[in-house]
XYZ file of C-alpha atoms in Angstrom:
497
model
C -0.285 0.247 -0.168
C 1.088 3.749 -1.304
C 1.304 5.606 2.353
C 2.388 8.653 2.828
C 2.603 8.575 6.337
C 3.364 5.674 9.139
C 0.034 5.369 11.249
C 1.404 7.228 14.125
C 2.778 10.020 11.726
C -0.969 10.529 10.554
C -2.520 10.345 13.896
C 0.299 13.221 14.554
C -0.028 15.445 12.089
C -4.350 15.032 12.420
C -3.983 15.880 16.120
C -1.838 19.382 15.136
C -3.221 20.532 11.934
C -7.245 19.114 11.944
C -9.851 20.849 14.539
C -9.482 18.465 18.076
C -13.706 18.393 17.636
C -13.415 16.362 14.124
C -13.323 12.795 15.638
C -12.473 9.424 13.964
C -13.514 6.167 14.611
C -12.354 3.986 17.100
C -10.471 6.705 18.277
C -8.955 5.292 21.228
C -7.248 2.810 18.118
C -8.779 4.074 14.927
C -8.811 2.207 11.766
C -6.151 3.336 8.798
C -7.819 3.104 5.488
C -5.998 3.135 2.402
C -8.625 1.812 -0.079
C -11.958 0.185 -0.056
C -13.959 -1.546 -3.169
C -17.241 -2.927 -2.895
C -18.370 -3.942 1.050
C -14.504 -3.989 1.815
C -11.734 -1.261 2.636
C -8.777 -2.262 3.855
C -6.243 -0.649 6.192
C -2.602 -0.028 5.329
C -1.848 -3.944 6.422
C -4.287 -4.714 3.201
C -6.871 -6.297 6.345
C -10.121 -6.167 5.019
C -12.730 -5.462 6.636
C -16.704 -5.797 6.320
C -18.363 -2.733 6.390
C -21.913 -2.697 7.504
C -22.174 1.144 8.235
C -21.071 2.946 5.314
C -24.722 4.098 3.731
C -22.246 7.168 1.667
C -20.723 4.745 -0.796
C -24.123 3.810 -1.192
C -23.167 1.804 -4.328
C -20.114 0.765 -2.975
C -17.208 2.297 -2.681
C -15.179 3.534 -5.772
C -17.769 2.109 -7.695
C -16.268 1.524 -11.642
C -19.012 2.911 -13.301
C -18.861 5.911 -11.540
C -15.132 6.532 -11.037
C -14.968 6.184 -14.943
C -17.935 8.784 -15.106
C -16.511 11.164 -13.321
C -13.204 10.812 -14.307
C -14.327 11.378 -18.812
C -16.094 14.201 -17.609
C -13.680 15.732 -15.223
C -11.334 15.618 -18.862
C -14.226 17.043 -20.483
C -15.559 20.093 -18.529
C -16.142 21.243 -15.518
C -17.793 24.562 -14.712
C -20.743 26.192 -12.111
C -24.711 25.530 -13.686
C -25.042 29.614 -14.736
C -24.140 28.082 -18.697
C -26.322 25.642 -20.348
C -25.269 22.264 -20.249
C -27.058 18.985 -20.583
C -26.151 16.713 -17.708
C -27.882 18.260 -15.073
C -30.798 18.843 -16.799
C -30.614 14.768 -17.731
C -30.109 14.335 -13.577
C -33.190 16.767 -12.835
C -35.493 14.482 -15.114
C -34.255 11.452 -14.425
C -33.939 12.189 -9.872
C -37.714 13.398 -10.860
C -39.107 10.743 -12.477
C -37.839 8.735 -9.420
C -40.222 11.039 -7.227
C -43.400 11.878 -7.061
C -44.963 14.206 -9.949
C -45.793 16.528 -8.079
C -42.129 16.696 -6.588
C -40.538 18.417 -10.171
C -38.457 20.730 -9.649
C -34.497 20.822 -8.476
C -31.893 22.891 -6.538
C -28.612 20.918 -6.129
C -26.255 22.055 -3.227
C -22.728 20.057 -2.504
C -23.840 18.319 0.951
C -27.337 17.010 2.900
C -26.567 20.556 5.649
C -26.740 22.491 1.795
C -29.869 20.970 1.056
C -31.472 20.379 4.268
C -30.628 24.842 5.564
C -31.930 25.638 1.930
C -35.041 23.259 2.509
C -36.391 25.896 5.418
C -35.524 28.798 3.490
C -38.175 27.620 1.444
C -40.684 27.261 3.774
C -40.037 30.303 5.337
C -40.702 32.220 2.316
C -43.291 30.145 1.016
C -45.552 31.651 3.859
C -43.958 34.048 5.074
C -44.343 31.658 9.091
C -40.579 30.991 10.692
C -41.031 28.154 13.240
C -40.171 24.620 12.834
C -40.888 21.233 14.559
C -38.193 18.731 14.862
C -38.491 15.270 16.326
C -36.961 14.847 19.296
C -32.911 13.208 18.966
C -33.041 13.974 15.336
C -29.755 15.246 13.363
C -30.202 17.544 10.462
C -27.077 18.935 9.404
C -23.957 20.967 11.132
C -24.686 24.384 9.699
C -25.758 26.934 13.060
C -29.979 26.237 10.808
C -29.898 23.138 11.468
C -27.608 22.792 14.757
C -30.811 24.534 15.759
C -33.757 22.764 15.241
C -31.506 19.385 15.650
C -31.731 18.286 19.337
C -29.188 15.063 19.101
C -26.955 18.096 18.638
C -28.645 21.108 20.917
C -28.967 19.482 24.015
C -25.695 17.943 23.980
C -23.960 21.194 24.135
C -24.375 24.705 26.117
C -26.733 25.916 23.194
C -30.658 25.995 24.467
C -33.600 25.726 22.417
C -34.806 28.805 20.373
C -38.388 29.663 20.662
C -38.606 29.158 16.982
C -38.422 25.541 17.301
C -40.499 23.051 18.525
C -39.258 19.432 19.547
C -41.809 16.572 19.308
C -41.768 13.755 20.988
C -39.946 10.740 18.374
C -42.099 7.756 16.971
C -40.944 5.633 18.842
C -43.084 2.404 19.940
C -40.272 0.709 21.389
C -39.044 2.687 24.114
C -41.350 5.722 23.234
C -44.108 7.792 25.045
C -45.992 5.312 22.328
C -44.721 1.755 22.592
C -46.324 -1.423 20.514
C -49.162 -2.011 22.743
C -50.726 0.970 21.980
C -53.854 0.445 20.195
C -52.650 3.915 18.248
C -49.542 4.844 18.418
C -49.147 6.526 15.049
C -51.892 8.863 16.034
C -51.002 9.580 19.338
C -47.791 10.300 18.059
C -49.522 13.325 15.934
C -51.502 14.537 18.077
C -47.777 15.640 19.805
C -47.492 17.630 17.441
C -50.638 19.435 16.699
C -50.832 20.112 20.313
C -47.619 22.196 19.624
C -49.022 23.505 16.948
C -51.779 24.468 18.536
C -49.704 26.093 21.677
C -47.352 28.021 19.247
C -50.688 28.764 17.361
C -52.052 30.125 21.147
C -48.393 32.586 21.642
C -49.137 34.034 18.739
C -46.743 31.816 16.525
C -46.535 30.683 13.024
C -45.467 27.210 11.788
C -43.188 27.250 8.542
C -42.215 23.426 8.476
C -42.144 20.034 9.879
C -39.178 18.029 9.456
C -38.058 14.630 9.848
C -36.462 11.786 8.671
C -38.177 9.417 7.055
C -36.544 7.208 9.081
C -34.701 8.010 12.216
C -30.739 7.468 12.319
C -29.316 9.003 14.742
C -31.758 8.379 16.886
C -31.537 4.787 17.085
C -32.984 3.956 13.509
C -36.648 4.601 14.370
C -39.321 3.541 12.194
C -41.686 5.446 12.568
C -45.674 3.582 12.810
C -47.517 3.180 9.904
C -49.927 6.361 9.294
C -47.929 8.770 11.841
C -46.699 11.459 8.168
C -49.580 11.193 6.671
C -51.563 12.518 10.012
C -48.671 15.120 11.322
C -48.736 16.372 7.188
C -52.540 17.170 7.576
C -51.891 18.479 10.888
C -48.556 20.415 9.202
C -50.518 21.966 6.417
C -53.691 22.888 8.328
C -51.061 25.257 10.160
C -50.225 27.128 6.653
C -46.499 24.654 7.014
C -45.006 22.732 5.314
C -43.584 19.311 5.806
C -39.530 18.281 4.962
C -38.857 14.669 4.718
C -34.831 14.731 5.329
C -33.389 11.429 2.989
C -29.762 11.998 3.153
C -29.725 9.154 5.210
C -32.136 6.720 3.962
C -33.280 7.536 0.014
C -32.437 6.080 -3.294
C -33.633 2.652 -2.278
C -32.089 1.693 0.963
C -35.736 -0.199 2.646
C -36.085 -2.446 -0.744
C -39.284 -1.605 -1.672
C -39.463 1.772 -1.763
C -36.985 4.298 -3.572
C -37.835 6.982 -1.340
C -38.288 5.513 2.470
C -41.038 8.042 2.706
C -42.970 5.844 0.629
C -42.487 2.905 3.226
C -46.448 2.869 4.347
C -48.009 4.698 1.838
C -47.500 5.535 -1.746
C -50.015 8.060 -2.091
C -47.810 10.458 0.737
C -46.595 12.668 -0.341
C -44.225 15.644 1.366
C -43.605 19.077 0.538
C -40.026 19.048 -0.018
C -37.455 16.491 -0.035
C -33.078 16.951 0.408
C -31.050 14.128 -0.020
C -27.333 13.825 0.243
C -25.404 11.341 1.062
C -25.874 8.647 -1.459
C -26.334 10.392 -4.926
C -23.356 11.244 -5.209
C -21.229 7.358 -3.133
C -19.146 9.471 -1.876
C -18.822 12.306 -4.223
C -20.206 16.027 -2.735
C -23.432 16.564 -3.871
C -27.417 16.897 -2.636
C -30.632 18.108 -4.177
C -34.371 19.433 -2.554
C -36.897 18.841 -4.846
C -40.393 21.012 -3.924
C -43.764 21.932 -5.908
C -43.674 24.177 -9.114
C -46.124 25.806 -6.212
C -43.453 26.344 -3.605
C -39.884 26.776 -5.702
C -42.194 29.909 -6.938
C -43.423 31.091 -4.028
C -39.161 31.392 -3.058
C -38.489 32.426 -6.219
C -41.330 35.630 -5.405
C -38.813 36.721 -2.916
C -36.317 38.487 -5.560
C -33.264 36.771 -3.836
C -31.069 34.922 -6.379
C -30.237 31.242 -5.506
C -26.922 30.576 -6.931
C -24.777 27.066 -5.944
C -20.924 27.828 -7.550
C -20.238 23.793 -7.681
C -23.957 22.585 -7.191
C -25.191 21.082 -10.340
C -21.690 21.040 -12.302
C -21.416 18.842 -14.937
C -18.822 15.821 -13.158
C -21.960 16.192 -9.817
C -24.423 15.379 -12.296
C -21.691 12.376 -14.275
C -21.460 10.963 -11.423
C -25.216 10.813 -9.987
C -26.151 9.932 -13.377
C -24.116 6.928 -13.101
C -25.303 6.238 -9.571
C -28.973 6.129 -10.939
C -27.679 4.020 -13.462
C -26.224 1.235 -10.823
C -28.782 0.842 -9.047
C -31.322 0.335 -11.506
C -28.426 -2.102 -13.400
C -27.437 -4.379 -10.546
C -31.040 -4.472 -9.149
C -29.830 -2.500 -5.685
C -32.791 -1.621 -4.620
C -34.074 -5.687 -5.219
C -31.062 -6.549 -3.426
C -31.580 -4.929 -0.441
C -34.697 -6.027 0.545
C -33.804 -9.552 -0.416
C -30.343 -9.052 2.440
C -32.835 -6.822 4.721
C -34.870 -9.567 4.971
C -32.835 -11.863 5.339
C -30.500 -9.817 7.380
C -33.802 -9.438 9.475
C -34.570 -12.631 10.133
C -30.607 -13.965 10.894
C -30.561 -10.976 13.412
C -33.925 -12.332 14.963
C -32.899 -15.371 15.439
C -30.249 -13.869 17.849
C -33.098 -11.746 19.819
C -34.194 -15.086 20.879
C -30.419 -16.441 21.757
C -29.782 -13.335 23.313
C -31.378 -11.711 26.067
C -28.808 -8.234 25.333
C -30.871 -7.103 22.671
C -34.544 -6.188 23.431
C -35.833 -5.372 19.808
C -34.899 -5.688 16.224
C -35.772 -3.034 13.626
C -35.601 -2.337 10.118
C -36.558 -1.959 6.866
C -34.068 -2.855 3.822
C -30.432 -2.622 4.396
C -31.448 0.228 7.426
C -30.987 -2.288 10.539
C -30.978 -0.795 13.818
C -30.293 -3.894 17.509
C -31.102 -2.039 20.515
C -29.298 -3.184 23.528
C -31.592 -3.763 26.732
C -29.624 -5.102 31.124
C -33.417 -6.641 30.922
C -36.491 -6.755 28.934
C -37.995 -6.008 31.100
C -36.921 -1.758 32.230
C -36.256 -1.969 28.880
C -32.597 -0.476 30.033
C -30.010 0.688 27.362
C -26.938 -1.192 26.933
C -24.223 1.425 26.438
C -21.440 -0.154 27.818
C -21.665 -3.312 26.341
C -22.097 -1.646 23.642
C -19.580 -0.117 23.237
C -17.618 -3.544 24.150
C -19.197 -4.878 21.323
C -18.409 -2.473 18.189
C -14.599 -2.555 19.216
C -14.232 -6.459 19.395
C -16.350 -6.569 15.952
C -13.494 -4.670 15.254
C -10.794 -7.682 15.892
C -13.081 -9.454 14.041
C -12.856 -6.896 10.643
C -16.570 -5.748 10.766
C -17.474 -2.256 11.434
C -20.555 -1.412 13.022
C -21.033 1.549 15.235
C -23.465 2.631 17.719
C -26.092 5.068 18.047
C -29.601 6.619 19.999
C -29.769 8.906 22.126
C -27.715 6.739 25.022
C -25.680 5.121 22.500
C -27.166 1.721 22.633
C -28.575 0.580 19.508
C -26.030 -1.288 16.930
C -27.065 0.513 12.797
C -26.716 -1.558 10.198
C -26.779 0.233 7.064
C -23.744 -0.620 4.167
C -23.278 -0.085 1.081
C -26.010 -1.460 -0.860
C -24.267 -4.617 -2.374
C -24.263 -6.561 1.048
C -24.881 -9.793 0.293
C -25.717 -12.807 2.538
C -22.977 -14.086 2.510
C -21.617 -10.717 4.390
C -24.970 -11.183 6.158
C -24.598 -14.610 7.719
C -20.670 -13.829 8.234
C -21.731 -10.663 10.445
C -24.315 -12.101 12.463
C -22.097 -14.849 13.530
C -19.241 -12.869 14.455
C -22.177 -10.752 16.481
C -22.903 -14.404 18.244
C -20.472 -15.156 19.681
C -19.214 -12.085 20.646
C -22.870 -11.261 22.310
C -22.226 -15.200 23.759
C -19.415 -14.446 25.179
C -19.957 -11.206 26.864
C -23.513 -12.471 28.258
C -21.493 -15.291 29.588
C -19.220 -12.766 31.541
C -21.650 -10.875 32.706
C -23.716 -13.539 34.236
C -20.532 -14.614 35.811
C -19.416 -11.424 37.224
C -23.347 -11.158 38.702
C -22.810 -14.741 40.480
C -19.981 -13.380 42.123
C -20.930 -10.697 42.661
C -24.522 -12.070 44.493
C -22.025 -14.656 46.511
C -20.091 -11.557 47.954
C -22.496 -9.298 48.111
C -20.296 -7.040 46.855
C -20.255 -4.724 43.972
C -19.843 -5.722 40.552
C -16.974 -4.260 38.354
C -18.092 -5.684 34.227
C -13.897 -5.427 31.961
C -14.137 -3.727 29.305
C -11.592 -3.184 27.065
C -9.274 -0.598 27.365
C -10.355 1.548 23.856
C -14.558 1.201 24.457
C -13.573 2.728 28.337
C -11.503 5.078 26.986
C -14.151 6.423 24.424
C -16.751 5.834 26.811
C -15.231 8.599 29.022
C -16.076 11.993 26.762
C -19.635 11.478 27.719
C -19.567 10.762 31.037
C -21.032 14.057 32.216
C -23.848 13.943 29.793
C -24.923 10.424 30.812
C -24.964 11.429 34.123
C -27.640 13.881 33.842
C -29.517 12.078 31.536
C -29.908 8.821 33.715
C -28.895 9.729 36.809
C -29.191 6.144 38.157
C -27.487 3.901 36.393
C -28.204 0.852 37.925
C -28.874 -2.315 36.342
C -31.377 -3.618 38.499
C -30.277 -1.780 41.944
C -27.009 -4.424 41.749
C -24.452 -2.644 39.142
C -23.469 0.008 38.185
C -21.772 1.679 34.912
C -18.869 4.482 35.492
C -17.998 4.789 32.835
C -20.194 6.027 29.401
C -20.244 5.402 25.230
C -19.064 7.441 23.443
C -20.977 8.486 19.857
C -19.947 7.047 16.735
C -21.913 8.587 13.837
C -21.651 7.789 10.002
């Protein structure tokens, strides 16, 4: 492998020149990746890792057709979108064809954050309203305008919620306010949004938009109950607002049955604005906002031109077209359905075997494993999740943990992920869970017999990772006890993609 620096030199240079808030995966023992192909990544020693978390490399790392398209167009022309060029309009036409007819006007950007920021501008210009309803634990991007509407971020820092931001409960039917035993969780969660709208109106405020990922990723791989979005959209539109579907992480066929995740429960449901990013360019910086003609005309009526230097440039558009071709030609949407179903079946079998698995949820190749210390209380197994992802790394399988308690294992691999990959991943997970549960059981028995506190040993790397957010977690969970017996002294760090 060709390297400029040794791993230690690279780490030293990163510490010197890269901002300290820019984190890496497995910070205590990071992997130095030097190349990747399809669903596999390779370190400087040539060791192969199965990538189970990289939804950016949507059609597979370094797909030859995508690379070829970028190279061919880059050799010919790359310029800004104020010049007339076929690629941008061809891509806009092809992209619009995957969406409901009403969604036909595109604005191209370079990242999902830019797309969501622009979506807020569109929504606020539409009727002159300002307030935004977002979901608890949501993350919509790193711009200031998006940190303001991302509880995942602003609840973790020193920022306070702005008065124009309203936070609705995440529609989590496993550990949320309304669970799977509720008669109609979709209506119950939607009614929470209606309450927010009514309270805002009573305070003289007006709702511009409701924004939500079609499936929450950072929130813990949350799949909303069927009918929830439709009811919310009815309430929001009745208040003069618009519905924004954030498909940055979950679009482009990842759910398998449908091309867009917002179509999961009702093919007739149409958001007013859809944002997209990560998978669009398979690693190339490319994103988009798609909306209705009515909203686009209202935005234009403001008199302010929208211009993005690189958004929709010829190279980006060529890359986007190649990604759409690969999804179709290799039936990756169908693969997501087939392999996703197979993987979910394997994981549900593991759930019956392992007490640490509280819930398996997901659609297609977007799956979460909710780890718990006890099934009745559903106490998040935060430390155990960190232990598992480090042990999986040792087995050459890359996973991450997220959710408000950082106890949900995230699975969102490249769409070329195979059944063999799924089987291999689950076999490694099975072995690690077995060993961990045996260790926990032995220590619990020893602790009970000696009447002394238990101290489950964790890998040093995981312990270091868990120090960072200890202050926050202690505020969220003042009592970190397991059946009144065992206290976790360290907490896991969030690893997000």
